[in-house]
Coordinates of C-alpha atoms and ligand atoms in Angstrom, one line a residue:
M24 CA 0.0 0.0 0.0
A25 CA 1.1 3.5 -0.8
D26 CA 2.6 5.6 2.0
R27 CA -0.2 7.7 3.4
N28 CA 2.0 10.7 3.3
T29 CA 2.5 10.5 -0.5
D30 CA 1.2 13.8 -1.9
P31 CA -1.3 14.4 0.9
W32 CA -2.8 17.6 -0.3
W33 CA -5.1 17.7 2.7
R34 CA -2.3 18.2 5.2
D35 CA -2.2 22.0 4.6
A36 CA -5.4 22.6 2.7
V37 CA -7.9 25.3 3.6
V38 CA -11.3 23.7 3.3
Y39 CA -14.5 25.7 3.2
Q40 CA -17.6 24.0 4.6
V41 CA -20.8 24.6 2.5
Y42 CA -24.0 23.9 4.3
P43 CA -26.0 23.6 1.0
R44 CA -29.4 24.5 2.4
S45 CA -28.1 27.9 3.5
F46 CA -25.5 28.8 1.0
A47 CA -27.3 30.1 -2.1
D48 CA -30.7 29.5 -3.6
A49 CA -30.8 29.4 -7.4
D50 CA -34.4 28.2 -7.8
G51 CA -36.0 30.7 -5.4
D52 CA -37.8 28.3 -3.1
G53 CA -36.1 29.7 0.1
E54 CA -33.7 26.8 0.4
G55 CA -30.2 26.6 -1.0
D56 CA -29.3 24.2 -3.8
L57 CA -26.4 22.9 -5.8
R58 CA -27.0 25.3 -8.7
G59 CA -26.8 28.0 -6.0
V60 CA -23.4 26.7 -4.9
R61 CA -22.2 26.7 -8.5
S62 CA -23.3 30.2 -9.0
R63 CA -21.2 31.4 -6.1
L64 CA -18.0 29.4 -6.8
D65 CA -16.2 32.7 -7.7
H66 CA -16.7 33.8 -4.2
L67 CA -14.8 30.7 -3.0
A68 CA -12.1 31.1 -5.7
D69 CA -11.6 34.8 -4.8
L70 CA -11.4 33.8 -1.2
G71 CA -8.7 31.3 -2.1
V72 CA -9.8 28.1 -0.6
D73 CA -8.3 24.7 -1.7
A74 CA -11.4 22.6 -1.3
V75 CA -15.1 22.6 -0.4
W76 CA -16.8 20.2 1.9
L77 CA -20.5 19.8 1.1
S78 CA -22.7 18.9 4.0
P79 CA -25.3 16.3 3.0
F80 CA -27.5 17.0 -0.1
Y81 CA -28.9 13.5 -0.4
P82 CA -32.6 12.7 -0.5
S83 CA -33.8 13.2 3.0
P84 CA -37.0 14.0 5.0
M85 CA -34.8 16.6 6.7
A86 CA -35.4 15.5 10.2
D87 CA -31.8 16.5 11.0
G88 CA -31.0 18.9 8.2
G89 CA -30.1 16.0 5.8
Y90 CA -28.0 14.0 8.3
D91 CA -30.9 11.6 8.0
V92 CA -30.2 10.1 4.6
A93 CA -32.9 8.2 2.8
D94 CA -30.8 7.4 -0.3
Y95 CA -27.0 7.6 -0.3
L96 CA -26.7 7.6 -4.0
D97 CA -28.7 10.6 -5.2
V98 CA -29.3 14.3 -4.8
D99 CA -32.5 15.5 -3.0
P100 CA -34.7 17.2 -5.5
R101 CA -34.7 20.3 -3.3
Y102 CA -31.0 20.6 -4.1
G103 CA -31.1 19.5 -7.7
T104 CA -29.9 16.5 -9.6
L105 CA -26.9 14.3 -10.0
A106 CA -26.1 16.2 -13.2
D107 CA -26.0 19.4 -11.1
F108 CA -23.6 17.7 -8.7
D109 CA -21.3 16.6 -11.6
A110 CA -21.4 20.2 -13.0
L111 CA -20.5 21.5 -9.6
V112 CA -17.5 19.2 -9.3
A113 CA -16.4 20.2 -12.8
D114 CA -16.8 23.9 -12.3
A115 CA -15.0 23.8 -9.0
A116 CA -12.1 21.9 -10.6
D117 CA -11.9 24.6 -13.2
R118 CA -11.2 27.0 -10.4
G119 CA -8.7 24.6 -8.7
I120 CA -11.1 23.7 -5.9
R121 CA -11.6 20.1 -4.8
V122 CA -14.9 18.8 -3.6
I123 CA -15.3 16.6 -0.5
V124 CA -18.7 15.1 0.4
D125 CA -20.2 14.1 3.7
I126 CA -20.7 10.4 4.4
V127 CA -23.2 9.5 7.1
P128 CA -22.5 5.9 8.1
N129 CA -23.7 5.8 11.7
H130 CA -27.4 6.0 10.9
C131 CA -29.8 6.6 8.0
S132 CA -33.3 8.1 7.8
S133 CA -36.2 6.1 9.0
E134 CA -37.4 6.6 5.4
H135 CA -34.4 4.6 4.0
P136 CA -35.8 1.5 2.1
W137 CA -33.8 -0.9 4.3
F138 CA -35.3 0.5 7.4
R139 CA -38.8 0.3 6.0
E140 CA -38.1 -3.3 5.1
A141 CA -36.9 -3.9 8.6
L142 CA -40.1 -2.5 10.1
A143 CA -42.1 -4.7 7.8
A144 CA -40.1 -7.8 8.7
A145 CA -40.4 -9.9 11.8
P146 CA -38.2 -9.7 14.9
G147 CA -35.0 -11.8 14.3
S148 CA -35.2 -11.4 10.5
P149 CA -32.2 -10.5 8.3
E150 CA -33.9 -7.2 7.5
R151 CA -33.9 -6.2 11.2
D152 CA -30.3 -7.4 11.7
R153 CA -29.1 -4.4 9.5
F154 CA -30.2 -2.2 12.4
V155 CA -30.0 -2.5 16.1
F156 CA -33.4 -4.0 17.2
R157 CA -33.8 -5.5 20.7
D158 CA -36.6 -6.8 22.8
R159 CA -35.6 -4.5 25.7
P160 CA -33.8 -1.2 25.5
N161 CA -30.8 -0.4 27.6
N162 CA -30.4 3.0 29.3
W163 CA -28.5 4.8 26.5
R164 CA -29.6 8.4 25.8
S165 CA -29.8 10.0 22.4
N166 CA -27.1 12.6 21.7
F167 CA -30.0 15.0 20.9
G168 CA -31.7 14.4 24.3
G169 CA -34.3 11.8 25.4
P170 CA -34.0 8.0 25.2
A171 CA -31.9 6.4 22.4
W172 CA -34.6 3.7 21.8
T173 CA -38.0 3.8 20.1
R174 CA -40.6 1.0 20.2
V175 CA -42.2 -0.4 17.1
P176 CA -45.7 -1.9 17.0
D177 CA -44.6 -5.5 17.5
G178 CA -42.9 -4.5 20.8
Q179 CA -39.3 -4.5 19.7
W180 CA -37.1 -1.4 20.1
Y181 CA -34.6 0.1 17.8
L182 CA -31.5 2.1 18.7
H183 CA -31.0 5.7 17.5
L184 CA -28.1 7.6 19.0
F185 CA -29.6 10.8 17.5
D186 CA -33.2 11.5 16.5
S187 CA -35.8 8.7 16.4
R188 CA -35.9 9.3 12.7
Q189 CA -32.2 8.3 12.4
P190 CA -32.0 4.6 13.1
D191 CA -28.4 3.4 13.8
W192 CA -26.9 0.8 11.4
N193 CA -25.6 -2.5 12.7
W194 CA -22.0 -2.4 11.4
R195 CA -21.5 -6.1 12.3
N196 CA -23.9 -6.9 9.5
P197 CA -22.0 -7.5 6.2
D198 CA -24.8 -6.0 4.1
V199 CA -24.1 -2.6 5.8
V200 CA -20.3 -2.9 5.2
E201 CA -20.8 -3.7 1.6
M202 CA -23.4 -1.0 1.0
F203 CA -21.1 1.7 2.3
E204 CA -18.3 0.5 0.1
K205 CA -20.6 1.0 -2.9
V206 CA -21.4 4.5 -1.6
L207 CA -17.8 5.4 -1.4
R208 CA -17.1 4.2 -4.9
F209 CA -20.2 5.9 -6.3
W210 CA -19.0 9.3 -5.2
L211 CA -15.3 8.6 -5.9
D212 CA -16.3 7.7 -9.5
R213 CA -18.0 11.1 -9.7
G214 CA -14.7 12.8 -8.9
V215 CA -14.8 13.7 -5.2
A216 CA -11.5 14.4 -3.5
G217 CA -12.5 12.7 -0.3
F218 CA -15.1 12.3 2.5
R219 CA -16.0 13.9 5.7
I220 CA -17.1 11.0 7.9
D221 CA -20.0 11.9 10.2
V222 CA -20.1 10.6 13.8
A223 CA -17.1 8.5 12.9
A224 CA -16.4 7.1 16.4
M225 CA -19.8 5.6 17.0
L226 CA -20.4 3.0 14.2
Y227 CA -19.7 -0.1 16.3
K228 CA -21.4 -0.6 19.6
Q229 CA -19.8 -2.8 22.3
E230 CA -21.2 -6.4 22.2
G231 CA -24.0 -6.9 24.6
L232 CA -24.9 -3.1 24.6
P233 CA -24.0 -2.7 28.3
D234 CA -25.8 0.0 30.3
L235 CA -24.2 3.3 31.1
P236 CA -23.6 4.3 34.7
A237 CA -27.0 5.5 36.0
D238 CA -26.0 9.2 36.2
H239 CA -24.5 9.4 32.7
E240 CA -25.6 12.3 30.5
T241 CA -25.1 12.3 26.8
A242 CA -21.6 12.7 25.5
Y243 CA -22.8 15.4 23.0
L244 CA -24.3 17.6 25.6
V245 CA -21.9 17.0 28.5
P246 CA -18.5 15.9 27.2
D247 CA -17.2 14.4 30.4
G248 CA -14.5 12.4 28.6
S249 CA -15.6 9.0 30.1
P250 CA -15.6 6.1 27.6
V251 CA -19.0 5.1 26.4
P252 CA -19.7 1.7 25.0
Y253 CA -20.8 3.1 21.7
E254 CA -17.6 4.9 20.9
H255 CA -14.1 4.0 19.8
Q256 CA -14.6 0.3 19.4
P257 CA -11.5 -1.5 18.0
E258 CA -13.3 -2.6 14.8
L259 CA -13.3 1.0 13.6
L260 CA -9.6 0.9 12.9
E261 CA -10.0 -2.1 10.6
L262 CA -13.0 -0.5 8.8
Y263 CA -11.2 2.7 8.1
R264 CA -8.2 0.8 6.9
S265 CA -10.4 -0.9 4.3
W266 CA -11.9 2.4 3.3
R267 CA -8.4 3.8 2.9
E268 CA -7.6 0.9 0.5
I269 CA -10.7 1.8 -1.6
L270 CA -9.7 5.5 -1.7
D271 CA -6.1 4.6 -2.6
S272 CA -7.3 2.4 -5.4
Y273 CA -8.4 5.5 -7.2
P274 CA -5.6 7.0 -9.2
P275 CA -5.2 10.8 -9.2
E276 CA -7.4 12.0 -12.0
T277 CA -8.8 15.5 -11.9
F278 CA -6.2 16.5 -9.3
P279 CA -2.8 15.3 -8.4
G280 CA -2.9 13.7 -5.0
R281 CA -4.8 11.1 -3.2
R282 CA -8.3 11.0 -1.8
G283 CA -8.6 12.0 1.8
T284 CA -10.9 11.4 4.7
V285 CA -11.6 13.7 7.6
A286 CA -13.4 12.2 10.5
E287 CA -15.8 13.8 12.9
I288 CA -14.4 12.5 16.1
W289 CA -14.6 14.7 19.2
F290 CA -11.7 14.0 21.5
D291 CA -10.7 15.9 24.7
D292 CA -7.8 13.7 25.3
A293 CA -5.0 13.2 22.7
A294 CA -4.8 9.5 23.8
R295 CA -8.3 8.9 22.3
A296 CA -7.2 10.2 18.9
R297 CA -3.8 8.5 18.7
P298 CA -4.9 5.0 17.5
Y299 CA -6.8 6.5 14.6
L300 CA -4.0 8.7 13.5
A301 CA -1.2 6.2 14.1
G302 CA -3.1 3.6 12.0
D303 CA -3.1 3.7 8.3
G304 CA -6.8 4.4 7.9
L305 CA -8.1 7.9 8.5
A306 CA -6.1 10.7 6.9
Q307 CA -7.4 13.3 9.3
L308 CA -9.4 13.9 12.5
F309 CA -11.0 17.2 13.0
N310 CA -9.5 19.2 15.8
F311 CA -12.5 20.7 17.4
R312 CA -10.8 21.7 20.6
L313 CA -10.4 25.4 19.9
M314 CA -14.1 25.9 19.6
P315 CA -15.1 25.6 23.2
T316 CA -11.9 27.3 24.4
P317 CA -12.6 30.5 26.1
W318 CA -10.8 33.7 25.0
A319 CA -7.7 33.3 27.2
A320 CA -4.1 32.8 26.0
P321 CA -3.2 30.0 28.4
D322 CA -6.2 28.0 27.4
F323 CA -5.5 28.4 23.7
R324 CA -1.9 27.6 24.2
A325 CA -2.6 24.4 26.0
V326 CA -5.0 23.1 23.3
I327 CA -2.6 24.1 20.5
E328 CA 0.4 22.5 22.2
D329 CA -1.4 19.3 22.9
S330 CA -2.9 19.0 19.4
H331 CA 0.4 19.9 17.7
R332 CA 2.2 17.3 19.7
L333 CA -0.4 14.8 18.8
A334 CA 0.1 15.5 15.1
A335 CA 3.8 15.5 15.4
E336 CA 4.0 12.2 17.3
T337 CA 1.7 10.3 15.1
G338 CA 2.5 11.9 11.8
G339 CA -1.2 12.4 11.5
S340 CA -3.2 15.5 10.6
V341 CA -5.7 17.2 12.9
P342 CA -7.1 20.2 11.0
W343 CA -8.0 23.3 13.0
V344 CA -11.6 24.3 13.3
L345 CA -13.2 27.4 14.7
G346 CA -16.7 26.9 13.5
N347 CA -19.1 24.5 11.8
H348 CA -22.9 23.9 11.5
D349 CA -23.1 22.4 15.0
V350 CA -21.7 25.1 17.2
P351 CA -22.5 28.8 17.9
R352 CA -20.7 31.2 15.6
M353 CA -17.4 32.6 16.9
V354 CA -18.4 36.2 16.8
T355 CA -21.1 35.3 19.4
R356 CA -18.9 32.9 21.4
Y357 CA -16.2 35.6 21.8
G358 CA -18.7 38.4 22.3
V359 CA -20.1 37.1 25.6
D360 CA -18.7 36.9 29.1
Q361 CA -16.1 34.1 28.8
A362 CA -17.0 32.7 32.2
L363 CA -20.3 31.6 30.5
V364 CA -18.3 29.8 27.8
R365 CA -16.5 27.8 30.5
A366 CA -19.8 27.0 32.3
P367 CA -22.9 27.7 30.3
T368 CA -26.0 28.5 32.3
P369 CA -29.6 27.4 31.4
D370 CA -30.1 31.0 30.0
V371 CA -27.1 30.6 27.7
L372 CA -28.5 27.4 26.3
L373 CA -31.6 29.3 25.5
G374 CA -29.7 32.1 23.8
R375 CA -30.8 34.6 26.5
I376 CA -27.4 36.3 26.7
D377 CA -25.8 39.7 26.1
V378 CA -23.5 39.7 23.2
D379 CA -21.0 42.5 22.5
R380 CA -20.9 42.1 18.7
D381 CA -18.0 44.5 18.2
L382 CA -15.9 42.7 20.7
G383 CA -16.8 39.3 19.3
T384 CA -16.0 40.5 15.8
R385 CA -12.5 41.9 16.8
R386 CA -11.7 38.6 18.5
A387 CA -13.1 36.4 15.7
R388 CA -10.9 38.3 13.3
A389 CA -7.9 37.8 15.5
A390 CA -8.8 34.1 15.9
A391 CA -9.0 33.8 12.1
L392 CA -5.4 35.0 11.7
M393 CA -4.4 32.5 14.4
L394 CA -6.3 29.6 12.7
L395 CA -4.6 30.3 9.4
A396 CA -1.1 30.6 10.8
L397 CA -1.1 27.4 12.8
P398 CA 0.7 24.4 11.2
G399 CA -1.5 22.1 9.2
A400 CA -4.9 22.3 7.5
A401 CA -7.8 24.5 8.5
Y402 CA -11.5 24.4 8.0
I403 CA -13.6 27.6 7.5
Y404 CA -17.4 27.4 8.0
Q405 CA -19.5 29.3 5.5
G406 CA -20.3 32.8 6.7
D407 CA -17.4 33.0 9.1
E408 CA -15.5 34.8 6.4
L409 CA -18.3 37.4 6.6
G410 CA -18.1 37.7 10.4
L411 CA -21.7 36.5 10.8
P412 CA -22.9 36.3 14.4
E413 CA -25.2 33.5 15.7
H414 CA -28.8 34.4 15.0
L415 CA -30.2 33.9 18.5
A416 CA -33.6 35.4 18.0
I417 CA -35.2 32.8 15.8
P418 CA -38.8 32.3 17.1
G419 CA -39.4 28.9 18.7
D420 CA -41.9 27.8 16.1
A421 CA -39.5 28.6 13.3
R422 CA -36.7 26.4 14.8
Q423 CA -35.8 23.3 12.8
D424 CA -33.1 21.5 14.8
P425 CA -34.5 18.4 16.4
M426 CA -32.4 19.1 19.5
Y427 CA -34.8 21.9 20.4
E428 CA -37.7 19.6 21.0
R429 CA -35.7 16.6 22.1
T430 CA -34.2 18.6 25.0
G431 CA -37.7 19.7 26.0
R432 CA -36.8 23.2 24.7
A433 CA -34.0 23.5 27.2
F434 CA -31.5 24.2 24.4
I435 CA -32.3 26.4 21.4
G436 CA -30.4 24.1 19.1
R437 CA -28.0 24.7 16.2
D438 CA -30.2 26.7 13.8
G439 CA -28.6 30.0 14.7
C440 CA -25.4 29.2 12.8
R441 CA -27.3 27.7 9.8
V442 CA -29.1 30.8 8.7
P443 CA -29.0 31.5 4.9
L444 CA -26.0 33.6 3.9
P445 CA -26.3 37.3 3.1
W446 CA -24.9 37.9 -0.3
S447 CA -26.1 41.4 -1.3
G448 CA -28.7 44.1 -0.9
D449 CA -30.2 45.8 2.1
A450 CA -33.0 43.5 3.2
A451 CA -33.8 39.8 3.5
P452 CA -33.2 37.5 1.6
Y453 CA -30.0 39.6 1.0
G454 CA -29.4 38.0 -2.4
F455 CA -29.6 34.5 -1.0
A456 CA -32.3 34.1 -3.7
D457 CA -32.7 36.6 -6.5
R458 CA -36.4 37.1 -5.6
A459 CA -38.3 37.9 -2.5
V460 CA -38.7 34.5 -0.7
R461 CA -39.3 33.3 2.8
T462 CA -36.0 31.6 3.6
W463 CA -36.2 28.2 5.4
L464 CA -34.8 29.9 8.5
P465 CA -35.4 33.6 9.0
Q466 CA -32.5 36.0 8.5
P467 CA -32.0 38.8 11.0
G468 CA -33.0 42.3 9.9
D469 CA -29.6 43.9 10.5
W470 CA -27.3 41.9 8.1
A471 CA -27.1 44.5 5.3
E472 CA -23.6 45.6 6.3
L473 CA -22.4 42.0 6.5
T474 CA -23.3 41.0 2.9
A475 CA -20.5 39.6 0.7
E476 CA -21.1 42.4 -1.8
R477 CA -20.7 45.1 0.8
Q478 CA -17.6 43.6 2.3
R479 CA -16.0 43.1 -1.1
A480 CA -15.9 46.8 -1.5
E481 CA -14.5 47.5 1.9
P482 CA -10.7 47.2 2.4
G483 CA -10.9 46.6 6.1
S484 CA -13.8 44.1 6.0
T485 CA -13.7 40.6 7.5
L486 CA -14.0 39.2 4.0
A487 CA -11.0 41.3 2.9
L488 CA -9.0 40.0 5.9
Y489 CA -9.7 36.4 5.1
R490 CA -8.8 36.9 1.4
A491 CA -5.6 38.6 2.3
A492 CA -4.7 35.9 4.8
L493 CA -5.4 33.1 2.4
A494 CA -3.4 34.8 -0.4
E495 CA -0.4 35.3 2.0
R496 CA -0.8 31.7 3.1
R497 CA -0.4 30.6 -0.5
R498 CA 2.7 32.6 -1.2
N499 CA 4.5 32.4 2.2
P500 CA 6.5 29.2 2.6
A501 CA 6.4 29.5 6.4
L502 CA 2.7 28.8 6.4
G503 CA 0.7 25.6 6.0
D504 CA 2.1 22.3 7.1
G505 CA 5.3 22.3 9.3
D506 CA 6.5 23.1 12.7
M507 CA 6.1 26.0 15.1
A508 CA 7.9 27.4 18.1
W509 CA 6.3 29.4 21.0
L510 CA 7.4 32.9 21.7
D511 CA 7.1 34.0 25.3
L512 CA 5.5 37.4 25.3
G513 CA 3.8 37.2 28.6
P514 CA 0.7 35.3 29.9
D515 CA -1.9 37.2 27.8
V516 CA -0.2 37.0 24.5
L517 CA -0.3 34.0 22.2
A518 CA 2.7 34.1 19.9
F519 CA 4.5 31.6 17.8
A520 CA 7.2 31.6 15.1
R521 CA 7.2 29.6 11.9
A522 CA 10.3 29.3 9.8
P523 CA 11.4 31.0 7.7
G524 CA 10.8 34.4 9.1
F525 CA 7.2 34.4 10.3
A526 CA 5.5 35.1 13.6
L527 CA 1.9 35.3 14.7
V528 CA 1.2 37.5 17.7
A529 CA -2.3 37.7 19.2
N530 CA -3.2 39.8 22.2
L531 CA -5.9 38.0 24.3
G532 CA -5.4 40.3 27.3
T533 CA -6.8 43.7 28.3
A534 CA -3.7 45.9 27.9
P535 CA -1.7 46.8 24.8
A536 CA 1.3 44.5 24.2
A537 CA 4.7 45.0 22.7
L538 CA 5.5 43.2 19.5
P539 CA 8.7 41.2 19.1
A540 CA 11.4 42.4 16.7
H541 CA 10.1 42.2 13.1
E542 CA 10.8 43.5 9.6
R543 CA 7.2 44.2 8.6
V544 CA 3.6 43.7 9.6
L545 CA 2.2 41.4 6.9
L546 CA -1.4 41.5 8.1
A547 CA -3.3 42.9 11.1
S548 CA -6.8 41.9 12.3
G549 CA -7.4 45.5 13.5
P550 CA -5.6 48.8 13.8
L551 CA -2.4 48.9 15.8
D552 CA -1.8 51.3 18.6
G553 CA 1.5 52.9 17.4
P554 CA 4.1 50.2 18.0
L555 CA 1.8 48.3 20.3
L556 CA -0.7 45.5 19.7
P557 CA -4.1 46.4 21.2
P558 CA -6.2 43.8 23.1
D559 CA -8.2 41.4 20.9
T560 CA -6.0 42.0 17.9
A561 CA -3.6 39.7 16.1
V562 CA -0.8 40.3 13.6
W563 CA 1.2 38.3 11.1
L564 CA 4.8 39.5 11.1
R565 CA 7.7 39.0 8.8
T566 CA 10.7 38.4 11.0
A567 CA 14.4 38.2 10.1
P568 CA 14.5 35.4 7.6
R569 CA 17.6 33.7 8.9
S570 CA 16.4 33.3 12.5
P571 CA 13.6 30.8 12.6
N572 CA 12.8 31.8 16.2
P573 CA 12.9 35.6 16.4
P574 CA 14.3 36.8 19.8
A575 CA 11.3 37.0 22.1
V576 CA 10.7 40.4 23.7
R577 CA 8.7 40.5 26.9
A578 CA 5.8 42.9 27.0
G579 CA 6.9 46.0 28.8
E580 CA 10.6 45.6 28.1
P581 CA 12.4 48.2 26.0
R582 CA 12.3 47.2 22.3
Ligands
GLC623 C1 -22.9 15.2 13.2 C2 -23.3 16.3 12.4 C3 -24.6 16.9 13.0 C4 -25.6 15.8 13.0 C5 -25.1 14.6 13.7 C6 -26.0 13.4 13.4 O1 -22.5 15.5 14.5 O2 -22.3 17.2 12.3 O3 -25.0 18.0 12.3 O4 -26.8 16.3 13.6 O5 -23.9 14.2 13.2 O6 -25.9 13.0 12.1

């Protein structure tokens, strides 16, 4: 088998996540579609991303925004057709952009034909064995709240680690293994550059389905780090090795380089991630650990250090992530009292919270420079390049995320980061569709100044900052994959050097900080205060090219 490091384009790629329902609506029905994505590819090319990850666009009753797949081998009519998909891949390739698709192997939709067959078949039948049916449920809870089991009319129960309309597959059934191999090949044949693997740690459940300790909450809501019997089972490593063989059997066609996988595996502890990365299966594990990190330099530093060490020790790749369709947007996370990020109160879960949007925006811009300067690959969630905040004020009856109801309305859910993008104009739908439509989630009334059109014309906009950072990242050999060295500029400043001749300095404190010796400021997330770096601001510096580690200057020392 080929060395997994042969031409691994994904190791320093910047990948842009498209949530198709909310990206752009070409047919004017209030929901995004693939033609809409095609029509906005120039935005992505201008931005300078290397690849696009498309969240699910497969036929689905949309009980969980399409992560409830009824047919893995087609496009939902609301998003278009397979021909639209092929055209999208081709148009993206013309712009040098790869396309990654989402594969959802833990569960399907309750409308999937095999689940319907299972319901129609008798207990103990081969049809039921493709799912997890039992005569008695255990005490597992759904990651979305409520029990993980639903009873069917003949008295049996089926397992669903998410919504009841998302039955879990039984990965010990060979039909399931074989079916997903076909799914991989189907999309690889259509030219995808790889897969994002949904819920990648949960496919196999421990034999016997042992109960959890009585006081256990769901891992999704309360990540307590304790091992649960439906995560990290050893069979996964073998499965992902077999997928890697399938991916590697595809010669580079449209693009040089191999096909990659990026797995959605939440880990607090590097030890959890190590077996996946050290094996020869998964190319990448998302590194989600920056997202819940409060705005404090020591916290960021600890996460970065541990993650970077993990990547270095295993030779694996853990792309950095600051936002996705499952977490509140960073402008909002950083614009609230950070004590609440450490310990969210019931009010926070309901979105009843004061947000300082200016502060959040300054910090989100600084964080973007940090993200794109760190060694390795990075993911950008659609709309973060526009500095969108979370839309907290969606009325209860307009909410779509199943978590809202399943938690008994104790958590507003994830809709606030999934609102249709503002492209142009002064009022909703802000160019999301080119006619007046009611969008599937309402847009806030004050997004006119955040549209892509408006920001394209503004030199200091968040969009301009992302574009400049990605352009610099492409031309600066210090950026992308490689090593880093910390610079000690005091407890409130996060600073690291990258060879040759580059440093990132971010001030996460409350007082202006001195910059280390440098030749030139390449980019700044906000205005500087003379020679000082104001709070909540980051810079990219060109430092003396021959010294990989510029001499650190302590804040307050004469420069
Ligand atoms: C992943 C997806 C999330 C989805 C869940 C169930 O966590 O990112 O959006 O709800 O899986 O498929």
